[in-house]
Amino acid sequence: LFTLRLQYYANLPKSLREILKKDQDAVLQRRLLAKLPAVYPIDILLHEFLSTFDMELEWDGDKLAVSHGDEISSSRVTALIRSCQMITDYFNMVLGKLLLYQPERDQYQSELLRLRLTNLNGDEDNTHKKPYLGSSSLPDDTVPVRLTSVYGLPHLLRLFDCFADKFEKLQSDSANILALKIMTSDFITFIDENREKYFSLRRDYEAQE
C-alpha cells in the first residue's frame, strides 16, 4: 500500500503528463505564454488541497492559524503544513534557474521585478493576506519573492517532473522526507482529480508579445 501511494511522484499520471506536453507545445510551438497571475496559482492549489482534510486554515498577514477535528492528528497536520512549506520554498527558489523555457524569461523578469517592488513598497492589493505556506523570511532576513502566488499548475508540474528521480532516491529515514513523499503523492492525486478545473489551454495562455 505504501509503495502504491508513492508511485505517482516518480511517474506522473498520463493525464498530467499530457498537460506538460500541451504546455510545452503552447510555449515553444504556438508562441503562447501563461497568463500571470494564474487563475489558480500554486498557493491556491495547496490551500484547496489542505482544505480537503478535516482542518481549517486562517491567515492573518504572515501568521497561519490551523484548527482541526478528531479525524486528523496534530502530527499529521504539522507534517502536511511543513511539506507544503517545503514545496513552496523550493519552487520559489528554483523556478528562474531550472523550470523556464527561453521565451518565458522576459515575462519572468518582469514578474520578479514587480514582486520585489511589492515587497519593498508594501502590499497594496493584500497579496500577502492570501493563502501562502512558504517561509516568511529567508536565512539572510530578506522577504522571499512569492512566485507561487503568480504561477500555476503547468510550472508546478515542471518542478515535479524535473526532480522526480532525485526525489524518489531520497532516503525516507527522515520523518520530514517521509512526510513530504506521502503528502506529494496525495497532492498529485488531488491535482489529477481536479485537473480540468486547474488547467485550461484556452483560458490560461495568451500570445507572446
PDB file of C-alpha atoms in Angstrom:
ATOM      1  CA  LEU A   1       0.000   0.000   0.000  1.00  0.00           C
ATOM      2  CA  PHE A   2       2.794   2.410   0.919  1.00  0.00           C
ATOM      3  CA  THR A   3       4.563   1.733  -2.396  1.00  0.00           C
ATOM      4  CA  LEU A   4       1.360   2.413  -4.296  1.00  0.00           C
ATOM      5  CA  ARG A   5       0.891   5.726  -2.514  1.00  0.00           C
ATOM      6  CA  LEU A   6       4.325   6.890  -3.641  1.00  0.00           C
ATOM      7  CA  GLN A   7       4.233   5.736  -7.253  1.00  0.00           C
ATOM      8  CA  TYR A   8       2.664   8.947  -8.532  1.00  0.00           C
ATOM      9  CA  TYR A   9       5.682  11.037  -7.695  1.00  0.00           C
ATOM     10  CA  ALA A  10       8.176   9.125  -9.809  1.00  0.00           C
ATOM     11  CA  ASN A  11       5.612   8.559 -12.544  1.00  0.00           C
ATOM     12  CA  LEU A  12       3.165  11.396 -13.069  1.00  0.00           C
ATOM     13  CA  PRO A  13      -0.204  10.119 -14.284  1.00  0.00           C
ATOM     14  CA  LYS A  14      -0.634  10.134 -18.047  1.00  0.00           C
ATOM     15  CA  SER A  15      -3.264  12.859 -17.776  1.00  0.00           C
ATOM     16  CA  LEU A  16      -0.818  15.212 -16.020  1.00  0.00           C
ATOM     17  CA  ARG A  17       1.947  14.388 -18.487  1.00  0.00           C
ATOM     18  CA  GLU A  18      -0.472  15.428 -21.211  1.00  0.00           C
ATOM     19  CA  ILE A  19      -0.723  18.828 -19.524  1.00  0.00           C
ATOM     20  CA  LEU A  20       3.073  19.092 -19.592  1.00  0.00           C
ATOM     21  CA  LYS A  21       3.071  18.280 -23.318  1.00  0.00           C
ATOM     22  CA  LYS A  22       0.334  20.817 -24.060  1.00  0.00           C
ATOM     23  CA  ASP A  23       2.180  23.428 -22.030  1.00  0.00           C
ATOM     24  CA  GLN A  24       5.452  22.806 -23.878  1.00  0.00           C
ATOM     25  CA  ASP A  25       3.728  22.934 -27.256  1.00  0.00           C
ATOM     26  CA  ALA A  26       1.924  26.158 -26.327  1.00  0.00           C
ATOM     27  CA  VAL A  27       5.136  27.968 -25.372  1.00  0.00           C
ATOM     28  CA  LEU A  28       7.624  26.572 -27.891  1.00  0.00           C
ATOM     29  CA  GLN A  29       5.472  25.878 -30.950  1.00  0.00           C
ATOM     30  CA  ARG A  30       2.387  28.077 -30.708  1.00  0.00           C
ATOM     31  CA  ARG A  31       4.256  31.061 -29.228  1.00  0.00           C
ATOM     32  CA  LEU A  32       1.958  31.452 -26.231  1.00  0.00           C
ATOM     33  CA  LEU A  33       2.744  32.409 -22.644  1.00  0.00           C
ATOM     34  CA  ALA A  34       0.942  31.525 -19.452  1.00  0.00           C
ATOM     35  CA  LYS A  35      -1.185  34.424 -18.234  1.00  0.00           C
ATOM     36  CA  LEU A  36       0.148  35.815 -14.979  1.00  0.00           C
ATOM     37  CA  PRO A  37      -1.036  35.752 -12.339  1.00  0.00           C
ATOM     38  CA  ALA A  38      -2.602  32.354 -12.952  1.00  0.00           C
ATOM     39  CA  VAL A  39      -6.305  31.891 -12.274  1.00  0.00           C
ATOM     40  CA  TYR A  40      -5.306  29.173  -9.804  1.00  0.00           C
ATOM     41  CA  PRO A  41      -1.777  29.923  -8.570  1.00  0.00           C
ATOM     42  CA  ILE A  42       0.185  27.297  -6.667  1.00  0.00           C
ATOM     43  CA  ASP A  43      -0.636  28.924  -3.323  1.00  0.00           C
ATOM     44  CA  ILE A  44      -4.332  28.325  -4.024  1.00  0.00           C
ATOM     45  CA  LEU A  45      -3.732  24.741  -5.182  1.00  0.00           C
ATOM     46  CA  LEU A  46      -2.008  23.927  -1.897  1.00  0.00           C
ATOM     47  CA  HIS A  47      -4.672  25.681   0.142  1.00  0.00           C
ATOM     48  CA  GLU A  48      -7.510  23.839  -1.592  1.00  0.00           C
ATOM     49  CA  PHE A  49      -5.650  20.549  -1.155  1.00  0.00           C
ATOM     50  CA  LEU A  50      -5.307  21.136   2.589  1.00  0.00           C
ATOM     51  CA  SER A  51      -8.981  22.080   2.757  1.00  0.00           C
ATOM     52  CA  THR A  52      -9.891  18.502   1.789  1.00  0.00           C
ATOM     53  CA  PHE A  53      -8.673  17.354   5.194  1.00  0.00           C
ATOM     54  CA  ASP A  54     -10.511  17.800   8.483  1.00  0.00           C
ATOM     55  CA  MET A  55      -8.825  21.129   9.132  1.00  0.00           C
ATOM     56  CA  GLU A  56      -9.415  24.857   8.737  1.00  0.00           C
ATOM     57  CA  LEU A  57      -6.744  27.416   7.911  1.00  0.00           C
ATOM     58  CA  GLU A  58      -6.893  31.142   8.523  1.00  0.00           C
ATOM     59  CA  TRP A  59      -4.280  33.739   7.576  1.00  0.00           C
ATOM     60  CA  ASP A  60      -3.563  36.954   9.436  1.00  0.00           C
ATOM     61  CA  GLY A  61      -0.794  38.532   7.399  1.00  0.00           C
ATOM     62  CA  ASP A  62       2.074  36.037   7.555  1.00  0.00           C
ATOM     63  CA  LYS A  63       0.660  34.120  10.522  1.00  0.00           C
ATOM     64  CA  LEU A  64      -1.204  30.887   9.914  1.00  0.00           C
ATOM     65  CA  ALA A  65      -3.771  29.573  12.391  1.00  0.00           C
ATOM     66  CA  VAL A  66      -4.844  25.955  11.974  1.00  0.00           C
ATOM     67  CA  SER A  67      -7.741  24.167  13.632  1.00  0.00           C
ATOM     68  CA  HIS A  68      -8.681  20.554  13.019  1.00  0.00           C
ATOM     69  CA  GLY A  69     -11.158  17.886  14.041  1.00  0.00           C
ATOM     70  CA  ASP A  70     -10.648  14.497  15.594  1.00  0.00           C
ATOM     71  CA  GLU A  71     -10.308  12.779  12.206  1.00  0.00           C
ATOM     72  CA  ILE A  72      -6.754  14.057  11.760  1.00  0.00           C
ATOM     73  CA  SER A  73      -3.941  14.113  14.312  1.00  0.00           C
ATOM     74  CA  SER A  74      -1.880  17.145  15.261  1.00  0.00           C
ATOM     75  CA  SER A  75       1.258  15.422  13.979  1.00  0.00           C
ATOM     76  CA  ARG A  76      -0.396  14.797  10.601  1.00  0.00           C
ATOM     77  CA  VAL A  77      -1.445  18.451  10.378  1.00  0.00           C
ATOM     78  CA  THR A  78       2.091  19.578  11.199  1.00  0.00           C
ATOM     79  CA  ALA A  79       3.547  17.224   8.584  1.00  0.00           C
ATOM     80  CA  LEU A  80       1.153  18.488   5.904  1.00  0.00           C
ATOM     81  CA  ILE A  81       1.878  22.149   6.620  1.00  0.00           C
ATOM     82  CA  ARG A  82       5.636  21.562   6.702  1.00  0.00           C
ATOM     83  CA  SER A  83       5.535  19.640   3.406  1.00  0.00           C
ATOM     84  CA  CYS A  84       3.554  22.418   1.725  1.00  0.00           C
ATOM     85  CA  GLN A  85       6.123  24.901   3.009  1.00  0.00           C
ATOM     86  CA  MET A  86       8.975  22.842   1.541  1.00  0.00           C
ATOM     87  CA  ILE A  87       7.309  22.675  -1.885  1.00  0.00           C
ATOM     88  CA  THR A  88       6.543  26.405  -1.809  1.00  0.00           C
ATOM     89  CA  ASP A  89      10.051  27.443  -0.801  1.00  0.00           C
ATOM     90  CA  TYR A  90      11.722  25.136  -3.305  1.00  0.00           C
ATOM     91  CA  PHE A  91       9.555  26.295  -6.197  1.00  0.00           C
ATOM     92  CA  ASN A  92      10.269  29.936  -5.378  1.00  0.00           C
ATOM     93  CA  MET A  93      13.979  29.148  -5.261  1.00  0.00           C
ATOM     94  CA  VAL A  94      14.404  27.138  -8.484  1.00  0.00           C
ATOM     95  CA  LEU A  95      11.779  28.484 -10.908  1.00  0.00           C
ATOM     96  CA  GLY A  96      14.044  31.036 -12.579  1.00  0.00           C
ATOM     97  CA  LYS A  97      17.039  28.705 -12.631  1.00  0.00           C
ATOM     98  CA  LEU A  98      15.600  25.426 -13.894  1.00  0.00           C
ATOM     99  CA  LEU A  99      11.934  25.491 -14.863  1.00  0.00           C
ATOM    100  CA  LEU A 100      11.501  28.133 -17.567  1.00  0.00           C
ATOM    101  CA  TYR A 101      11.586  27.910 -21.350  1.00  0.00           C
ATOM    102  CA  GLN A 102      13.590  30.606 -23.107  1.00  0.00           C
ATOM    103  CA  PRO A 103      10.521  32.545 -24.393  1.00  0.00           C
ATOM    104  CA  GLU A 104       9.311  32.898 -20.795  1.00  0.00           C
ATOM    105  CA  ARG A 105      12.375  34.651 -19.402  1.00  0.00           C
ATOM    106  CA  ASP A 106      11.393  38.248 -20.165  1.00  0.00           C
ATOM    107  CA  GLN A 107       7.977  37.668 -18.620  1.00  0.00           C
ATOM    108  CA  TYR A 108       9.629  36.115 -15.563  1.00  0.00           C
ATOM    109  CA  GLN A 109      11.971  39.076 -15.115  1.00  0.00           C
ATOM    110  CA  SER A 110       9.009  41.469 -15.246  1.00  0.00           C
ATOM    111  CA  GLU A 111       7.123  39.483 -12.609  1.00  0.00           C
ATOM    112  CA  LEU A 112      10.237  39.198 -10.464  1.00  0.00           C
ATOM    113  CA  LEU A 113      10.685  42.972 -10.518  1.00  0.00           C
ATOM    114  CA  ARG A 114       7.017  43.575  -9.727  1.00  0.00           C
ATOM    115  CA  LEU A 115       7.064  41.181  -6.776  1.00  0.00           C
ATOM    116  CA  ARG A 116      10.286  42.653  -5.412  1.00  0.00           C
ATOM    117  CA  LEU A 117       8.761  46.133  -5.594  1.00  0.00           C
ATOM    118  CA  THR A 118       5.716  44.793  -3.761  1.00  0.00           C
ATOM    119  CA  ASN A 119       7.996  43.512  -1.009  1.00  0.00           C
ATOM    120  CA  LEU A 120       9.716  46.898  -0.765  1.00  0.00           C
ATOM    121  CA  ASN A 121       6.695  49.185  -1.036  1.00  0.00           C
ATOM    122  CA  GLY A 122       4.104  47.237   0.886  1.00  0.00           C
ATOM    123  CA  ASP A 123       1.156  45.177  -0.200  1.00  0.00           C
ATOM    124  CA  GLU A 124      -1.474  47.424  -1.715  1.00  0.00           C
ATOM    125  CA  ASP A 125      -3.598  44.588  -3.091  1.00  0.00           C
ATOM    126  CA  ASN A 126      -3.371  42.418   0.053  1.00  0.00           C
ATOM    127  CA  THR A 127      -1.404  39.718  -1.759  1.00  0.00           C
ATOM    128  CA  HIS A 128       0.305  38.650   1.459  1.00  0.00           C
ATOM    129  CA  LYS A 129      -3.079  38.035   3.092  1.00  0.00           C
ATOM    130  CA  LYS A 130      -3.890  35.384   0.532  1.00  0.00           C
ATOM    131  CA  PRO A 131      -3.003  31.750   1.286  1.00  0.00           C
ATOM    132  CA  TYR A 132       0.767  31.367   1.484  1.00  0.00           C
ATOM    133  CA  LEU A 133       2.533  28.407   3.053  1.00  0.00           C
ATOM    134  CA  GLY A 134       6.157  29.313   2.385  1.00  0.00           C
ATOM    135  CA  SER A 135       8.702  30.824   4.737  1.00  0.00           C
ATOM    136  CA  SER A 136       8.013  34.443   5.681  1.00  0.00           C
ATOM    137  CA  SER A 137      11.727  35.271   5.636  1.00  0.00           C
ATOM    138  CA  LEU A 138      14.928  33.838   4.207  1.00  0.00           C
ATOM    139  CA  PRO A 139      18.073  32.941   6.191  1.00  0.00           C
ATOM    140  CA  ASP A 140      19.506  36.386   5.346  1.00  0.00           C
ATOM    141  CA  ASP A 141      16.325  38.011   6.777  1.00  0.00           C
ATOM    142  CA  THR A 142      15.105  39.179   3.360  1.00  0.00           C
ATOM    143  CA  VAL A 143      11.489  38.677   2.305  1.00  0.00           C
ATOM    144  CA  PRO A 144      11.091  35.853  -0.250  1.00  0.00           C
ATOM    145  CA  VAL A 145       9.696  36.591  -3.693  1.00  0.00           C
ATOM    146  CA  ARG A 146       6.405  34.731  -3.712  1.00  0.00           C
ATOM    147  CA  LEU A 147       6.364  33.265  -7.201  1.00  0.00           C
ATOM    148  CA  THR A 148       3.861  30.642  -6.039  1.00  0.00           C
ATOM    149  CA  SER A 149       1.319  33.474  -5.829  1.00  0.00           C
ATOM    150  CA  VAL A 150       1.726  34.047  -9.584  1.00  0.00           C
ATOM    151  CA  TYR A 151       2.482  30.758 -11.379  1.00  0.00           C
ATOM    152  CA  GLY A 152       0.038  27.878 -11.743  1.00  0.00           C
ATOM    153  CA  LEU A 153      -0.242  24.165 -12.397  1.00  0.00           C
ATOM    154  CA  PRO A 154       1.974  23.710 -15.511  1.00  0.00           C
ATOM    155  CA  HIS A 155       5.011  25.225 -13.791  1.00  0.00           C
ATOM    156  CA  LEU A 156       4.371  23.164 -10.660  1.00  0.00           C
ATOM    157  CA  LEU A 157       4.240  20.003 -12.780  1.00  0.00           C
ATOM    158  CA  ARG A 158       7.556  21.006 -14.340  1.00  0.00           C
ATOM    159  CA  LEU A 159       9.022  21.060 -10.832  1.00  0.00           C
ATOM    160  CA  PHE A 160       7.690  17.592 -10.025  1.00  0.00           C
ATOM    161  CA  ASP A 161       8.858  16.212 -13.362  1.00  0.00           C
ATOM    162  CA  CYS A 162      12.310  17.797 -13.115  1.00  0.00           C
ATOM    163  CA  PHE A 163      13.078  16.375  -9.684  1.00  0.00           C
ATOM    164  CA  ALA A 164      11.138  13.104  -9.724  1.00  0.00           C
ATOM    165  CA  ASP A 165      14.176  10.816  -9.993  1.00  0.00           C
ATOM    166  CA  LYS A 166      16.200  12.681  -7.368  1.00  0.00           C
ATOM    167  CA  PHE A 167      13.236  12.850  -5.025  1.00  0.00           C
ATOM    168  CA  GLU A 168      12.498   9.141  -5.327  1.00  0.00           C
ATOM    169  CA  LYS A 169      16.092   8.314  -4.344  1.00  0.00           C
ATOM    170  CA  LEU A 170      15.974  10.387  -1.155  1.00  0.00           C
ATOM    171  CA  GLN A 171      16.186   8.175   1.904  1.00  0.00           C
ATOM    172  CA  SER A 172      12.924   8.061   3.836  1.00  0.00           C
ATOM    173  CA  ASP A 173      14.619   7.604   7.206  1.00  0.00           C
ATOM    174  CA  SER A 174      13.987  11.309   7.872  1.00  0.00           C
ATOM    175  CA  ALA A 175      10.486  11.996   9.191  1.00  0.00           C
ATOM    176  CA  ASN A 176      10.280  15.198   7.134  1.00  0.00           C
ATOM    177  CA  ILE A 177      11.260  13.450   3.887  1.00  0.00           C
ATOM    178  CA  LEU A 178       8.844  10.594   4.508  1.00  0.00           C
ATOM    179  CA  ALA A 179       6.034  13.060   5.240  1.00  0.00           C
ATOM    180  CA  LEU A 180       6.914  15.039   2.098  1.00  0.00           C
ATOM    181  CA  LYS A 181       6.774  11.913  -0.070  1.00  0.00           C
ATOM    182  CA  ILE A 182       3.377  10.913   1.300  1.00  0.00           C
ATOM    183  CA  MET A 183       1.985  14.443   1.028  1.00  0.00           C
ATOM    184  CA  THR A 184       3.284  14.873  -2.535  1.00  0.00           C
ATOM    185  CA  SER A 185       1.708  11.610  -3.638  1.00  0.00           C
ATOM    186  CA  ASP A 186      -1.643  12.653  -2.157  1.00  0.00           C
ATOM    187  CA  PHE A 187      -1.306  16.149  -3.620  1.00  0.00           C
ATOM    188  CA  ILE A 188      -0.649  14.860  -7.137  1.00  0.00           C
ATOM    189  CA  THR A 189      -3.668  12.573  -6.855  1.00  0.00           C
ATOM    190  CA  PHE A 190      -5.741  15.609  -5.822  1.00  0.00           C
ATOM    191  CA  ILE A 191      -4.422  17.657  -8.761  1.00  0.00           C
ATOM    192  CA  ASP A 192      -5.131  14.829 -11.182  1.00  0.00           C
ATOM    193  CA  GLU A 193      -8.722  14.554  -9.977  1.00  0.00           C
ATOM    194  CA  ASN A 194      -9.205  18.326 -10.401  1.00  0.00           C
ATOM    195  CA  ARG A 195      -7.051  18.917 -13.483  1.00  0.00           C
ATOM    196  CA  GLU A 196      -9.911  20.255 -15.621  1.00  0.00           C
ATOM    197  CA  LYS A 197     -10.518  22.958 -13.031  1.00  0.00           C
ATOM    198  CA  TYR A 198      -6.867  23.939 -12.658  1.00  0.00           C
ATOM    199  CA  PHE A 199      -5.762  23.829 -16.303  1.00  0.00           C
ATOM    200  CA  SER A 200      -7.306  25.217 -19.474  1.00  0.00           C
ATOM    201  CA  LEU A 201      -5.247  25.928 -22.571  1.00  0.00           C
ATOM    202  CA  ARG A 202      -7.793  28.438 -23.844  1.00  0.00           C
ATOM    203  CA  ARG A 203      -8.192  30.244 -20.513  1.00  0.00           C
ATOM    204  CA  ASP A 204      -4.629  30.185 -19.193  1.00  0.00           C
ATOM    205  CA  TYR A 205      -2.470  31.318 -22.155  1.00  0.00           C
ATOM    206  CA  GLU A 206      -2.017  34.399 -24.306  1.00  0.00           C
ATOM    207  CA  ALA A 207       0.091  35.329 -27.331  1.00  0.00           C
ATOM    208  CA  GLN A 208       3.733  36.234 -26.779  1.00  0.00           C
ATOM    209  CA  GLU A 209       4.425  39.913 -27.378  1.00  0.00           C
TER     210      GLU A 209
END
